[in-house]
mmCIF file of C-alpha atoms in Angstrom:
data_model
loop_
_atom_site.group_PDB
_atom_site.id
_atom_site.type_symbol
_atom_site.label_atom_id
_atom_site.label_comp_id
_atom_site.label_asym_id
_atom_site.label_seq_id
_atom_site.Cartn_x
_atom_site.Cartn_y
_atom_site.Cartn_z
ATOM 1 C CA MET V 109 -130.206 17.087 -18.273
ATOM 2 C CA GLN V 110 -128.728 16.896 -21.769
ATOM 3 C CA PHE V 111 -129.608 19.486 -24.376
ATOM 4 C CA VAL V 112 -129.255 19.403 -28.148
ATOM 5 C CA GLN V 113 -126.304 21.404 -29.438
ATOM 6 C CA GLY V 114 -126.276 23.689 -32.483
ATOM 7 C CA LEU V 115 -129.606 25.456 -31.955
ATOM 8 C CA PRO V 116 -130.321 29.214 -31.890
ATOM 9 C CA PRO V 117 -129.338 30.917 -28.609
ATOM 10 C CA GLY V 118 -131.978 30.572 -25.916
ATOM 11 C CA VAL V 119 -133.629 27.453 -27.402
ATOM 12 C CA TYR V 120 -133.456 24.260 -25.347
ATOM 13 C CA VAL V 121 -134.385 20.847 -26.725
ATOM 14 C CA GLY V 122 -133.961 17.392 -25.236
ATOM 15 C CA GLN V 123 -135.512 14.022 -24.505
ATOM 16 C CA THR V 124 -135.830 12.165 -21.220
ATOM 17 C CA ARG V 125 -134.445 8.667 -20.791
ATOM 18 C CA VAL V 126 -135.454 5.511 -18.925
ATOM 19 C CA HIS V 127 -133.084 6.441 -16.106
ATOM 20 C CA HIS V 128 -133.328 9.643 -14.079
ATOM 21 C CA ALA V 129 -131.925 10.658 -10.713
ATOM 22 C CA LYS V 130 -135.427 11.377 -9.364
ATOM 23 C CA MET V 131 -137.243 8.288 -10.714
ATOM 24 C CA LEU V 132 -139.382 6.419 -8.197
ATOM 25 C CA ALA V 133 -139.675 2.672 -7.674
ATOM 26 C CA SER V 134 -142.600 0.947 -9.371
ATOM 27 C CA ALA V 135 -144.821 -1.889 -8.153
ATOM 28 C CA GLN V 136 -145.054 -2.904 -11.833
ATOM 29 C CA PRO V 137 -141.631 -4.028 -13.128
ATOM 30 C CA GLU V 138 -142.619 -3.364 -16.741
ATOM 31 C CA LEU V 139 -143.151 0.323 -15.870
ATOM 32 C CA ALA V 140 -139.848 0.729 -14.044
ATOM 33 C CA GLY V 141 -137.969 3.854 -15.002
ATOM 34 C CA PHE V 142 -138.782 7.527 -15.446
ATOM 35 C CA ASN V 143 -142.223 7.065 -16.980
ATOM 36 C CA LEU V 144 -144.042 10.334 -17.738
ATOM 37 C CA ALA V 145 -147.305 8.951 -19.179
ATOM 38 C CA LEU V 146 -150.616 8.774 -17.335
ATOM 39 C CA HIS V 147 -152.294 6.512 -19.901
ATOM 40 C CA VAL V 148 -150.184 3.358 -19.529
ATOM 41 C CA GLY V 149 -151.609 2.034 -16.257
ATOM 42 C CA ASP V 150 -148.947 3.507 -13.990
ATOM 43 C CA ASP V 151 -149.678 4.942 -10.560
ATOM 44 C CA ALA V 152 -150.871 8.486 -11.254
ATOM 45 C CA LYS V 153 -149.139 9.917 -8.182
ATOM 46 C CA ARG V 154 -145.829 8.414 -9.291
ATOM 47 C CA VAL V 155 -146.191 9.880 -12.791
ATOM 48 C CA GLN V 156 -147.073 13.312 -11.419
ATOM 49 C CA GLN V 157 -144.032 13.237 -9.144
ATOM 50 C CA HIS V 158 -141.856 12.434 -12.151
ATOM 51 C CA ARG V 159 -143.415 15.358 -14.031
ATOM 52 C CA MET V 160 -142.836 17.663 -11.073
ATOM 53 C CA ALA V 161 -139.187 16.591 -10.915
ATOM 54 C CA LEU V 162 -138.825 17.500 -14.583
ATOM 55 C CA LEU V 163 -140.587 20.829 -14.052
ATOM 56 C CA ALA V 164 -138.167 21.620 -11.213
ATOM 57 C CA GLU V 165 -135.269 21.128 -13.630
ATOM 58 C CA PHE V 166 -136.924 23.352 -16.223
ATOM 59 C CA ALA V 167 -137.621 26.013 -13.567
ATOM 60 C CA GLU V 168 -133.881 26.513 -13.182
ATOM 61 C CA PHE V 169 -133.984 27.962 -16.716
ATOM 62 C CA GLY V 170 -136.963 30.176 -15.920
ATOM 63 C CA VAL V 171 -139.667 27.918 -17.351
ATOM 64 C CA ASP V 172 -143.031 28.749 -15.756
ATOM 65 C CA LYS V 173 -145.456 26.874 -18.004
ATOM 66 C CA VAL V 174 -145.573 23.284 -19.280
ATOM 67 C CA THR V 175 -148.098 21.953 -21.795
ATOM 68 C CA TRP V 176 -148.801 18.235 -22.179
ATOM 69 C CA MET V 177 -151.491 16.857 -24.440
ATOM 70 C CA THR V 178 -153.565 13.757 -25.105
ATOM 71 C CA GLN V 179 -151.877 12.338 -28.192
ATOM 72 C CA THR V 180 -154.100 10.625 -30.737
ATOM 73 C CA HIS V 181 -151.926 9.768 -33.795
ATOM 74 C CA SER V 182 -153.711 12.601 -35.601
ATOM 75 C CA THR V 183 -152.601 15.600 -37.657
ATOM 76 C CA ILE V 184 -154.096 18.131 -35.212
ATOM 77 C CA CYS V 185 -151.813 20.953 -34.113
ATOM 78 C CA HIS V 186 -152.547 23.605 -31.450
ATOM 79 C CA THR V 187 -150.916 26.980 -30.930
ATOM 80 C CA ILE V 188 -150.794 27.796 -27.231
ATOM 81 C CA ASN V 189 -149.329 30.908 -25.665
ATOM 82 C CA GLN V 190 -150.966 32.689 -22.721
ATOM 83 C CA GLU V 191 -154.162 30.681 -22.395
ATOM 84 C CA ILE V 192 -154.277 27.628 -20.143
ATOM 85 C CA PRO V 193 -156.909 25.094 -21.274
ATOM 86 C CA PHE V 194 -159.039 23.514 -18.542
ATOM 87 C CA GLN V 195 -159.233 20.248 -20.422
ATOM 88 C CA ALA V 196 -156.253 18.404 -21.884
ATOM 89 C CA LEU V 197 -155.682 19.287 -25.516
ATOM 90 C CA GLU V 198 -156.070 16.439 -27.987
ATOM 91 C CA GLY V 199 -153.777 16.201 -30.972
ATOM 92 C CA ASP V 200 -150.154 15.632 -31.901
ATOM 93 C CA GLY V 201 -148.597 19.039 -32.481
ATOM 94 C CA LEU V 202 -147.921 22.105 -30.338
ATOM 95 C CA VAL V 203 -146.662 25.540 -31.379
ATOM 96 C CA THR V 204 -145.715 28.482 -29.162
ATOM 97 C CA GLN V 205 -144.206 31.933 -29.481
ATOM 98 C CA ARG V 206 -144.131 32.320 -25.676
ATOM 99 C CA LYS V 207 -140.804 32.228 -23.883
ATOM 100 C CA ALA V 208 -140.453 30.085 -20.737
ATOM 101 C CA HIS V 209 -143.101 27.669 -22.036
ATOM 102 C CA ALA V 210 -142.108 24.006 -22.349
ATOM 103 C CA LEU V 211 -143.908 21.967 -25.013
ATOM 104 C CA MET V 212 -144.004 18.246 -24.220
ATOM 105 C CA MET V 213 -144.496 15.219 -26.457
ATOM 106 C CA MET V 214 -144.452 11.584 -25.301
ATOM 107 C CA THR V 215 -143.136 8.672 -27.350
ATOM 108 C CA ALA V 216 -141.977 5.071 -27.126
ATOM 109 C CA ASP V 217 -141.008 4.217 -30.760
ATOM 110 C CA CYS V 218 -142.913 6.955 -32.610
ATOM 111 C CA LEU V 219 -140.827 9.856 -33.847
ATOM 112 C CA PRO V 220 -140.679 13.155 -31.928
ATOM 113 C CA VAL V 221 -139.938 16.148 -34.152
ATOM 114 C CA VAL V 222 -139.014 19.584 -32.800
ATOM 115 C CA LEU V 223 -139.069 22.615 -35.089
ATOM 116 C CA GLY V 224 -137.899 26.192 -34.708
ATOM 117 C CA ASN V 225 -137.088 29.370 -36.586
ATOM 118 C CA ALA V 226 -133.731 31.056 -37.056
ATOM 119 C CA ASP V 227 -133.971 33.698 -34.327
ATOM 120 C CA GLY V 228 -135.402 31.525 -31.556
ATOM 121 C CA SER V 229 -138.775 33.267 -31.345
ATOM 122 C CA GLU V 230 -141.036 30.341 -32.262
ATOM 123 C CA VAL V 231 -140.864 26.589 -31.665
ATOM 124 C CA ALA V 232 -143.029 23.538 -32.241
ATOM 125 C CA ASN V 233 -143.090 19.968 -30.959
ATOM 126 C CA LEU V 234 -144.883 17.108 -32.662
ATOM 127 C CA HIS V 235 -145.498 13.379 -32.302
ATOM 128 C CA ALA V 236 -145.082 11.472 -35.567
ATOM 129 C CA GLY V 237 -145.904 7.816 -35.772
ATOM 130 C CA TRP V 238 -146.257 6.456 -39.284
ATOM 131 C CA ARG V 239 -149.923 7.492 -39.423
ATOM 132 C CA GLY V 240 -149.170 11.059 -38.413
ATOM 133 C CA LEU V 241 -146.273 11.309 -40.853
ATOM 134 C CA ALA V 242 -148.297 9.855 -43.711
ATOM 135 C CA HIS V 243 -151.353 12.003 -43.098
ATOM 136 C CA GLY V 244 -149.551 15.330 -42.647
ATOM 137 C CA ILE V 245 -148.645 16.135 -39.031
ATOM 138 C CA VAL V 246 -145.351 17.727 -40.143
ATOM 139 C CA GLU V 247 -147.030 19.770 -42.892
ATOM 140 C CA ASN V 248 -149.904 20.837 -40.600
ATOM 141 C CA THR V 249 -147.567 21.903 -37.803
ATOM 142 C CA ILE V 250 -145.438 23.993 -40.150
ATOM 143 C CA ALA V 251 -148.600 25.575 -41.577
ATOM 144 C CA ALA V 252 -149.660 26.495 -38.024
ATOM 145 C CA MET V 253 -146.394 28.317 -37.347
ATOM 146 C CA GLN V 254 -146.202 32.080 -37.880
ATOM 147 C CA THR V 255 -142.668 31.881 -39.258
ATOM 148 C CA GLN V 256 -140.822 29.448 -41.491
ATOM 149 C CA PRO V 257 -138.935 26.853 -39.435
ATOM 150 C CA THR V 258 -135.276 26.655 -40.432
ATOM 151 C CA TRP V 259 -134.217 23.666 -38.339
ATOM 152 C CA ALA V 260 -135.604 20.427 -36.947
ATOM 153 C CA TRP V 261 -134.446 17.889 -34.396
ATOM 154 C CA LEU V 262 -135.475 14.238 -34.550
ATOM 155 C CA GLY V 263 -135.624 12.428 -31.216
ATOM 156 C CA ALA V 264 -135.236 8.718 -30.552
ATOM 157 C CA ALA V 265 -137.579 6.481 -32.543
ATOM 158 C CA ILE V 266 -137.641 2.895 -33.736
ATOM 159 C CA SER V 267 -134.962 2.330 -36.383
ATOM 160 C CA GLN V 268 -135.510 0.818 -39.815
ATOM 161 C CA PRO V 269 -134.168 -2.708 -39.086
ATOM 162 C CA CYS V 270 -136.707 -3.047 -36.245
ATOM 163 C CA PHE V 271 -139.750 -1.457 -37.854
ATOM 164 C CA GLU V 272 -141.628 -3.950 -40.025
ATOM 165 C CA VAL V 273 -144.765 -2.641 -41.726
ATOM 166 C CA GLY V 274 -147.269 -3.815 -44.302
ATOM 167 C CA GLU V 275 -147.601 -2.776 -47.924
ATOM 168 C CA GLU V 276 -150.443 -0.409 -47.024
ATOM 169 C CA VAL V 277 -148.018 1.697 -45.004
ATOM 170 C CA LYS V 278 -145.589 2.003 -47.895
ATOM 171 C CA LEU V 279 -148.462 2.910 -50.219
ATOM 172 C CA ALA V 280 -149.728 5.588 -47.808
ATOM 173 C CA PHE V 281 -146.377 7.373 -48.123
ATOM 174 C CA CYS V 282 -145.365 6.681 -51.706
ATOM 175 C CA SER V 283 -148.715 7.682 -53.177
ATOM 176 C CA LYS V 284 -148.076 11.124 -51.676
ATOM 177 C CA TYR V 285 -144.287 11.328 -52.014
ATOM 178 C CA PRO V 286 -143.002 8.849 -54.665
ATOM 179 C CA GLU V 287 -139.422 9.671 -53.628
ATOM 180 C CA LEU V 288 -140.044 7.833 -50.364
ATOM 181 C CA ASP V 289 -139.777 4.451 -52.081
ATOM 182 C CA SER V 290 -136.120 4.433 -51.022
ATOM 183 C CA ALA V 291 -137.150 4.661 -47.329
ATOM 184 C CA PHE V 292 -138.643 1.155 -47.487
ATOM 185 C CA LYS V 293 -136.579 -2.021 -47.588
ATOM 186 C CA ALA V 294 -138.291 -5.233 -48.698
ATOM 187 C CA GLY V 295 -138.796 -7.714 -45.874
ATOM 188 C CA GLU V 296 -138.380 -11.477 -45.932
ATOM 189 C CA LYS V 297 -142.153 -12.025 -45.992
ATOM 190 C CA ALA V 298 -144.297 -11.091 -48.979
ATOM 191 C CA GLY V 299 -145.934 -7.699 -48.575
ATOM 192 C CA LYS V 300 -143.700 -6.704 -45.655
ATOM 193 C CA PHE V 301 -141.214 -3.847 -45.568
ATOM 194 C CA TYR V 302 -138.865 -2.159 -43.120
ATOM 195 C CA ALA V 303 -139.650 1.541 -42.874
ATOM 196 C CA ASP V 304 -137.130 4.285 -42.081
ATOM 197 C CA LEU V 305 -139.039 6.906 -40.085
ATOM 198 C CA TYR V 306 -135.982 9.150 -39.968
ATOM 199 C CA ALA V 307 -135.533 9.147 -43.756
ATOM 200 C CA ILE V 308 -139.260 9.746 -44.251
ATOM 201 C CA ALA V 309 -139.248 12.720 -41.886
ATOM 202 C CA ARG V 310 -136.112 14.201 -43.461
ATOM 203 C CA LEU V 311 -137.632 14.117 -46.943
ATOM 204 C CA ILE V 312 -140.917 15.668 -45.805
ATOM 205 C CA LEU V 313 -139.042 18.357 -43.895
ATOM 206 C CA LYS V 314 -136.886 19.115 -46.917
ATOM 207 C CA GLN V 315 -140.013 19.388 -49.066
ATOM 208 C CA GLN V 316 -141.303 21.918 -46.523
ATOM 209 C CA GLY V 317 -138.147 24.032 -46.737
ATOM 210 C CA VAL V 318 -136.438 22.821 -43.545
ATOM 211 C CA ASP V 319 -132.831 22.255 -44.587
ATOM 212 C CA VAL V 320 -131.108 21.707 -41.234
ATOM 213 C CA VAL V 321 -132.200 18.436 -39.611
ATOM 214 C CA LEU V 322 -130.378 17.303 -36.479
ATOM 215 C CA GLY V 323 -130.624 14.028 -34.540
ATOM 216 C CA GLY V 324 -132.198 10.907 -35.984
ATOM 217 C CA ASP V 325 -129.405 8.545 -34.951
ATOM 218 C CA GLN V 326 -130.942 6.586 -32.046
ATOM 219 C CA CYS V 327 -133.100 3.446 -31.827
ATOM 220 C CA SER V 328 -135.737 3.233 -29.107
ATOM 221 C CA TYR V 329 -136.192 -0.504 -29.757
ATOM 222 C CA THR V 330 -132.590 -1.697 -29.437
ATOM 223 C CA GLN V 331 -131.307 0.805 -26.840
ATOM 224 C CA ALA V 332 -133.269 -0.699 -23.942
ATOM 225 C CA GLU V 333 -131.117 0.967 -21.281
ATOM 226 C CA GLU V 334 -131.909 4.396 -22.718
ATOM 227 C CA TYR V 335 -135.441 4.330 -24.120
ATOM 228 C CA PHE V 336 -138.902 2.834 -23.662
ATOM 229 C CA SER V 337 -140.227 0.862 -26.649
ATOM 230 C CA TYR V 338 -143.832 -0.154 -27.245
ATOM 231 C CA ARG V 339 -142.830 -2.696 -29.867
ATOM 232 C CA ARG V 340 -140.292 -4.269 -27.533
ATOM 233 C CA GLU V 341 -142.754 -4.421 -24.612
ATOM 234 C CA ALA V 342 -146.431 -3.617 -25.123
ATOM 235 C CA LYS V 343 -146.791 -2.402 -21.528
ATOM 236 C CA THR V 344 -144.104 0.182 -21.021
ATOM 237 C CA GLY V 345 -143.488 3.791 -20.057
ATOM 238 C CA ARG V 346 -143.005 6.860 -22.236
ATOM 239 C CA MET V 347 -140.173 9.318 -22.708
ATOM 240 C CA ALA V 348 -140.871 13.010 -23.164
ATOM 241 C CA THR V 349 -139.316 15.233 -25.788
ATOM 242 C CA PHE V 350 -139.305 18.892 -24.770
ATOM 243 C CA VAL V 351 -138.558 22.300 -26.224
ATOM 244 C CA PHE V 352 -138.627 25.757 -24.641
ATOM 245 C CA MET V 353 -137.240 29.243 -25.285
ATOM 246 C CA VAL V 354 -135.771 31.569 -22.690
#
């Protein structure tokens, strides 16, 4: 398991890949790899075994709680510490101040963003597709935190040359943050642009007082050996971005 470097002591952040030593064979070739999502038509037992394999790795660091959620491209953020919900939480952001608690977020082109404070006592994990970014998932997650996040890590997402969007997407961002005009490159077709999710997230984070932003240098679409991509293949698995404190 690879962890992000340069974080406060005791904070562990990373993202799973297509390949994993414990991945199981799939009867559906398009779902081959270490898929962690239950909503993509995969065999539920296979997915749960993958999740258990990941939990076993986390357990070596003392992790005793893992929270997944039903992601909805919303701006809803939940803080979860001791309580264990009976039903899956719906939303796209998780915050915790509890040590040994892994927050999970699944993606396959959307942008995973992990946040944390300077002393490693609070972390957050959020799922940011363009809708979530435009409507305020970053701002809402930071507002839900008890302390000001001082750093962020951006996991693998679709890169600008591969992410064509319509004019309505550009307008959704630039009407809120005019400075984001530079994050959109005009496409060859009228009314089409190429959006830079990483640049968008960095500007929003900076506006929210997060000055240290790590990561943001991968492409889920082009790096097929490393990452799942929904735009590359509509039926595909999902990676998981995780964060926990020990």
